[in-house]
PDB file of C-alpha atoms in Angstrom:
ATOM      1  CA  MET A1145     121.844 105.113  88.369  1.00  0.00           C
ATOM      2  CA  PRO A1146     119.941 106.024  91.537  1.00  0.00           C
ATOM      3  CA  ARG A1147     117.453 103.414  92.642  1.00  0.00           C
ATOM      4  CA  PHE A1148     115.278 103.305  95.732  1.00  0.00           C
ATOM      5  CA  GLU A1149     112.944 100.600  96.939  1.00  0.00           C
ATOM      6  CA  THR A1150     111.015 100.315 100.152  1.00  0.00           C
ATOM      7  CA  SER A1151     108.048  98.522 101.641  1.00  0.00           C
ATOM      8  CA  ARG A1152     106.136  99.941 104.559  1.00  0.00           C
ATOM      9  CA  ARG A1153     103.321  98.679 106.745  1.00  0.00           C
ATOM     10  CA  VAL A1154     100.652 101.351 107.254  1.00  0.00           C
ATOM     11  CA  HIS A1155      97.470 101.559 109.302  1.00  0.00           C
ATOM     12  CA  HIS A1156      95.207 102.040 106.287  1.00  0.00           C
ATOM     13  CA  THR A1157      93.710  99.642 103.776  1.00  0.00           C
ATOM     14  CA  ALA A1158      95.377  98.902 100.447  1.00  0.00           C
ATOM     15  CA  SER A1159      92.381 100.429  98.642  1.00  0.00           C
ATOM     16  CA  ASN A1160      92.631 103.658 100.632  1.00  0.00           C
ATOM     17  CA  MET A1161      96.360 103.919  99.978  1.00  0.00           C
ATOM     18  CA  PHE A1162      95.879 103.144  96.283  1.00  0.00           C
ATOM     19  CA  ASP A1163      93.257 105.900  96.022  1.00  0.00           C
ATOM     20  CA  LEU A1164      95.545 108.350  97.811  1.00  0.00           C
ATOM     21  CA  VAL A1165      98.511 107.707  95.503  1.00  0.00           C
ATOM     22  CA  ALA A1166      96.236 107.671  92.428  1.00  0.00           C
ATOM     23  CA  ASP A1167      94.965 111.179  93.268  1.00  0.00           C
ATOM     24  CA  VAL A1168      97.929 112.804  91.525  1.00  0.00           C
ATOM     25  CA  GLU A1169      96.343 116.251  91.284  1.00  0.00           C
ATOM     26  CA  LYS A1170      96.764 116.628  95.067  1.00  0.00           C
ATOM     27  CA  TYR A1171     100.541 115.997  95.048  1.00  0.00           C
ATOM     28  CA  PRO A1172     101.622 119.666  95.110  1.00  0.00           C
ATOM     29  CA  GLY A1173      99.895 120.055  98.475  1.00  0.00           C
ATOM     30  CA  PHE A1174     102.017 117.512 100.331  1.00  0.00           C
ATOM     31  CA  LEU A1175     104.720 115.843  98.223  1.00  0.00           C
ATOM     32  CA  PRO A1176     108.351 117.035  98.629  1.00  0.00           C
ATOM     33  CA  LEU A1177     109.662 119.049  95.646  1.00  0.00           C
ATOM     34  CA  CYS A1178     106.364 118.786  93.739  1.00  0.00           C
ATOM     35  CA  GLU A1179     105.330 122.317  92.833  1.00  0.00           C
ATOM     36  CA  ARG A1180     102.775 121.630  90.126  1.00  0.00           C
ATOM     37  CA  LEU A1181     100.994 118.702  88.545  1.00  0.00           C
ATOM     38  CA  VAL A1182      98.696 118.945  85.535  1.00  0.00           C
ATOM     39  CA  VAL A1183      96.836 115.964  84.086  1.00  0.00           C
ATOM     40  CA  ARG A1184      96.864 116.408  80.300  1.00  0.00           C
ATOM     41  CA  GLY A1185      94.751 113.370  79.508  1.00  0.00           C
ATOM     42  CA  ARG A1186      92.793 110.591  81.172  1.00  0.00           C
ATOM     43  CA  GLU A1187      91.397 107.383  79.639  1.00  0.00           C
ATOM     44  CA  ALA A1188      89.552 104.597  81.419  1.00  0.00           C
ATOM     45  CA  ASP A1189      88.556 101.194  80.105  1.00  0.00           C
ATOM     46  CA  ASN A1190      85.789  98.801  81.143  1.00  0.00           C
ATOM     47  CA  ASP A1191      88.166  96.727  83.285  1.00  0.00           C
ATOM     48  CA  GLY A1192      88.808  99.627  85.669  1.00  0.00           C
ATOM     49  CA  LYS A1193      92.234 100.502  84.292  1.00  0.00           C
ATOM     50  CA  THR A1194      92.890 104.222  83.957  1.00  0.00           C
ATOM     51  CA  ILE A1195      95.777 105.827  82.107  1.00  0.00           C
ATOM     52  CA  LEU A1196      96.790 109.409  82.858  1.00  0.00           C
ATOM     53  CA  VAL A1197      99.323 111.572  81.068  1.00  0.00           C
ATOM     54  CA  ALA A1198     100.592 114.176  83.488  1.00  0.00           C
ATOM     55  CA  ASP A1199     103.163 116.956  83.693  1.00  0.00           C
ATOM     56  CA  MET A1200     104.877 117.284  87.052  1.00  0.00           C
ATOM     57  CA  THR A1201     107.046 120.266  87.938  1.00  0.00           C
ATOM     58  CA  VAL A1202     109.649 119.697  90.621  1.00  0.00           C
ATOM     59  CA  GLY A1203     111.656 122.505  92.086  1.00  0.00           C
ATOM     60  CA  TYR A1204     114.337 123.299  94.568  1.00  0.00           C
ATOM     61  CA  LYS A1205     115.514 126.858  95.190  1.00  0.00           C
ATOM     62  CA  VAL A1206     116.121 128.370  91.728  1.00  0.00           C
ATOM     63  CA  PHE A1207     115.852 125.058  89.830  1.00  0.00           C
ATOM     64  CA  ARG A1208     112.596 123.988  88.158  1.00  0.00           C
ATOM     65  CA  GLU A1209     112.126 121.008  85.870  1.00  0.00           C
ATOM     66  CA  THR A1210     108.943 119.628  84.329  1.00  0.00           C
ATOM     67  CA  PHE A1211     108.603 116.079  83.132  1.00  0.00           C
ATOM     68  CA  THR A1212     105.791 114.158  81.506  1.00  0.00           C
ATOM     69  CA  SER A1213     104.806 110.640  82.435  1.00  0.00           C
ATOM     70  CA  ARG A1214     102.143 108.051  81.729  1.00  0.00           C
ATOM     71  CA  VAL A1215     100.522 106.807  84.915  1.00  0.00           C
ATOM     72  CA  THR A1216      98.679 103.498  84.703  1.00  0.00           C
ATOM     73  CA  LEU A1217      96.230 102.873  87.541  1.00  0.00           C
ATOM     74  CA  LEU A1218      95.310  99.207  87.988  1.00  0.00           C
ATOM     75  CA  PRO A1219      92.938  99.083  90.989  1.00  0.00           C
ATOM     76  CA  ALA A1220      92.130  95.360  90.641  1.00  0.00           C
ATOM     77  CA  GLN A1221      95.831  94.520  91.018  1.00  0.00           C
ATOM     78  CA  LYS A1222      96.416  97.409  93.447  1.00  0.00           C
ATOM     79  CA  LEU A1223      99.280  98.550  91.244  1.00  0.00           C
ATOM     80  CA  ILE A1224     100.332 101.949  89.903  1.00  0.00           C
ATOM     81  CA  GLN A1225     102.984 102.114  87.188  1.00  0.00           C
ATOM     82  CA  VAL A1226     104.645 105.327  86.051  1.00  0.00           C
ATOM     83  CA  GLU A1227     106.410 105.484  82.681  1.00  0.00           C
ATOM     84  CA  TYR A1228     108.586 108.426  81.756  1.00  0.00           C
ATOM     85  CA  LEU A1229     107.723 110.193  78.502  1.00  0.00           C
ATOM     86  CA  ASP A1230     109.627 113.478  78.338  1.00  0.00           C
ATOM     87  CA  GLY A1231     111.754 115.865  80.372  1.00  0.00           C
ATOM     88  CA  PRO A1232     115.107 116.044  82.172  1.00  0.00           C
ATOM     89  CA  PHE A1233     115.599 112.335  82.789  1.00  0.00           C
ATOM     90  CA  GLU A1234     117.433 109.762  80.751  1.00  0.00           C
ATOM     91  CA  HIS A1235     114.918 107.321  82.205  1.00  0.00           C
ATOM     92  CA  LEU A1236     112.501 107.065  85.100  1.00  0.00           C
ATOM     93  CA  ASP A1237     110.712 103.922  86.233  1.00  0.00           C
ATOM     94  CA  ASN A1238     108.367 104.146  89.202  1.00  0.00           C
ATOM     95  CA  ARG A1239     106.013 101.555  90.666  1.00  0.00           C
ATOM     96  CA  TRP A1240     103.639 101.396  93.644  1.00  0.00           C
ATOM     97  CA  THR A1241     102.124  98.188  95.056  1.00  0.00           C
ATOM     98  CA  PHE A1242      99.481  97.835  97.766  1.00  0.00           C
ATOM     99  CA  THR A1243      98.770  94.647  99.729  1.00  0.00           C
ATOM    100  CA  ASP A1244      96.068  94.225 102.368  1.00  0.00           C
ATOM    101  CA  LEU A1245      97.012  92.866 105.772  1.00  0.00           C
ATOM    102  CA  ALA A1246      94.855  92.075 108.795  1.00  0.00           C
ATOM    103  CA  GLU A1247      92.943  94.641 110.835  1.00  0.00           C
ATOM    104  CA  GLY A1248      92.691  97.386 108.187  1.00  0.00           C
ATOM    105  CA  GLN A1249      96.421  97.575 107.607  1.00  0.00           C
ATOM    106  CA  SER A1250      98.376  97.198 104.404  1.00  0.00           C
ATOM    107  CA  THR A1251     101.850  97.119 102.967  1.00  0.00           C
ATOM    108  CA  VAL A1252     102.781  99.856 100.520  1.00  0.00           C
ATOM    109  CA  GLY A1253     105.668  99.103  98.179  1.00  0.00           C
ATOM    110  CA  PHE A1254     107.494 101.923  96.405  1.00  0.00           C
ATOM    111  CA  TYR A1255     110.165 101.541  93.732  1.00  0.00           C
ATOM    112  CA  ILE A1256     111.909 104.201  91.663  1.00  0.00           C
ATOM    113  CA  ASP A1257     114.860 103.979  89.286  1.00  0.00           C
ATOM    114  CA  TYR A1258     115.993 107.126  87.492  1.00  0.00           C
ATOM    115  CA  GLN A1259     118.855 108.919  85.843  1.00  0.00           C
ATOM    116  CA  PHE A1260     119.060 112.574  84.895  1.00  0.00           C
ATOM    117  CA  ARG A1261     119.960 113.299  81.267  1.00  0.00           C
ATOM    118  CA  SER A1262     122.259 116.209  82.156  1.00  0.00           C
ATOM    119  CA  ARG A1263     125.346 115.556  84.228  1.00  0.00           C
ATOM    120  CA  THR A1264     125.112 119.091  85.646  1.00  0.00           C
ATOM    121  CA  LEU A1265     121.479 118.626  86.656  1.00  0.00           C
ATOM    122  CA  ALA A1266     122.367 115.275  88.206  1.00  0.00           C
ATOM    123  CA  LEU A1267     125.033 116.965  90.333  1.00  0.00           C
ATOM    124  CA  VAL A1268     122.802 119.869  91.368  1.00  0.00           C
ATOM    125  CA  MET A1269     119.465 118.117  91.803  1.00  0.00           C
ATOM    126  CA  GLY A1270     120.613 114.556  92.388  1.00  0.00           C
ATOM    127  CA  ALA A1271     121.232 114.702  96.130  1.00  0.00           C
ATOM    128  CA  VAL A1272     118.127 116.803  96.773  1.00  0.00           C
ATOM    129  CA  PHE A1273     115.965 114.570  94.597  1.00  0.00           C
ATOM    130  CA  GLU A1274     117.277 111.467  96.363  1.00  0.00           C
ATOM    131  CA  LYS A1275     116.446 112.916  99.788  1.00  0.00           C
ATOM    132  CA  ALA A1276     112.950 113.807  98.593  1.00  0.00           C
ATOM    133  CA  VAL A1277     112.383 110.331  97.148  1.00  0.00           C
ATOM    134  CA  ASN A1278     113.394 108.849 100.495  1.00  0.00           C
ATOM    135  CA  LYS A1279     110.654 110.960 102.108  1.00  0.00           C
ATOM    136  CA  TYR A1280     107.898 110.125  99.612  1.00  0.00           C
ATOM    137  CA  THR A1281     106.524 107.176 101.545  1.00  0.00           C
ATOM    138  CA  ASP A1282     106.501 109.287 104.727  1.00  0.00           C
ATOM    139  CA  ALA A1283     104.603 112.030 102.910  1.00  0.00           C
ATOM    140  CA  PHE A1284     101.956 109.615 101.645  1.00  0.00           C
ATOM    141  CA  GLU A1285     101.546 107.986 105.058  1.00  0.00           C
ATOM    142  CA  LYS A1286     101.103 111.389 106.732  1.00  0.00           C
ATOM    143  CA  ARG A1287      98.585 112.356 104.053  1.00  0.00           C
ATOM    144  CA  ALA A1288      96.655 109.117 104.670  1.00  0.00           C
ATOM    145  CA  ASP A1289      96.557 109.879 108.403  1.00  0.00           C
ATOM    146  CA  GLN A1290      95.108 113.324 107.609  1.00  0.00           C
ATOM    147  CA  ILE A1291      92.459 111.986 105.248  1.00  0.00           C
ATOM    148  CA  TYR A1292      91.530 108.653 106.821  1.00  0.00           C
ATOM    149  CA  GLY A1293      92.523 109.351 110.427  1.00  0.00           C
ATOM    150  CA  ALA A1294      95.595 108.301 112.373  1.00  0.00           C
ATOM    151  CA  LYS A1295      95.309 104.897 114.001  1.00  0.00           C
TER     152      LYS A1295
END
């Protein structure tokens, strides 16, 4: 089962990075393999928690797969949790954490654990998907530099 975990210090606040990752509709513009993302539903409660249900289409060459997930945004805890609902995976668990540091910097933690349902899809997409996942934190940091300014 592929698993990837990293923690990176960035030159942006935890709140800015949280907002950037929470803005899922923008993913197709900068995230590797993400071709389309549609939010099917959004609910917010009085505590600031927001739950999204979204369809994300990932593609590479002639392969396209869409999966549905529940994204829980917890701004008070600076935590984003992604739960897999439907699609080509056996399971997918994804988590983002954001911790403020001094001087407008923060640490962004990224964790993903997944397994494709189809052995064939795992062979075809597995290596490409793994490379893309390894680049996700880079993509978000570059996006933050574009939006908030490089420091």
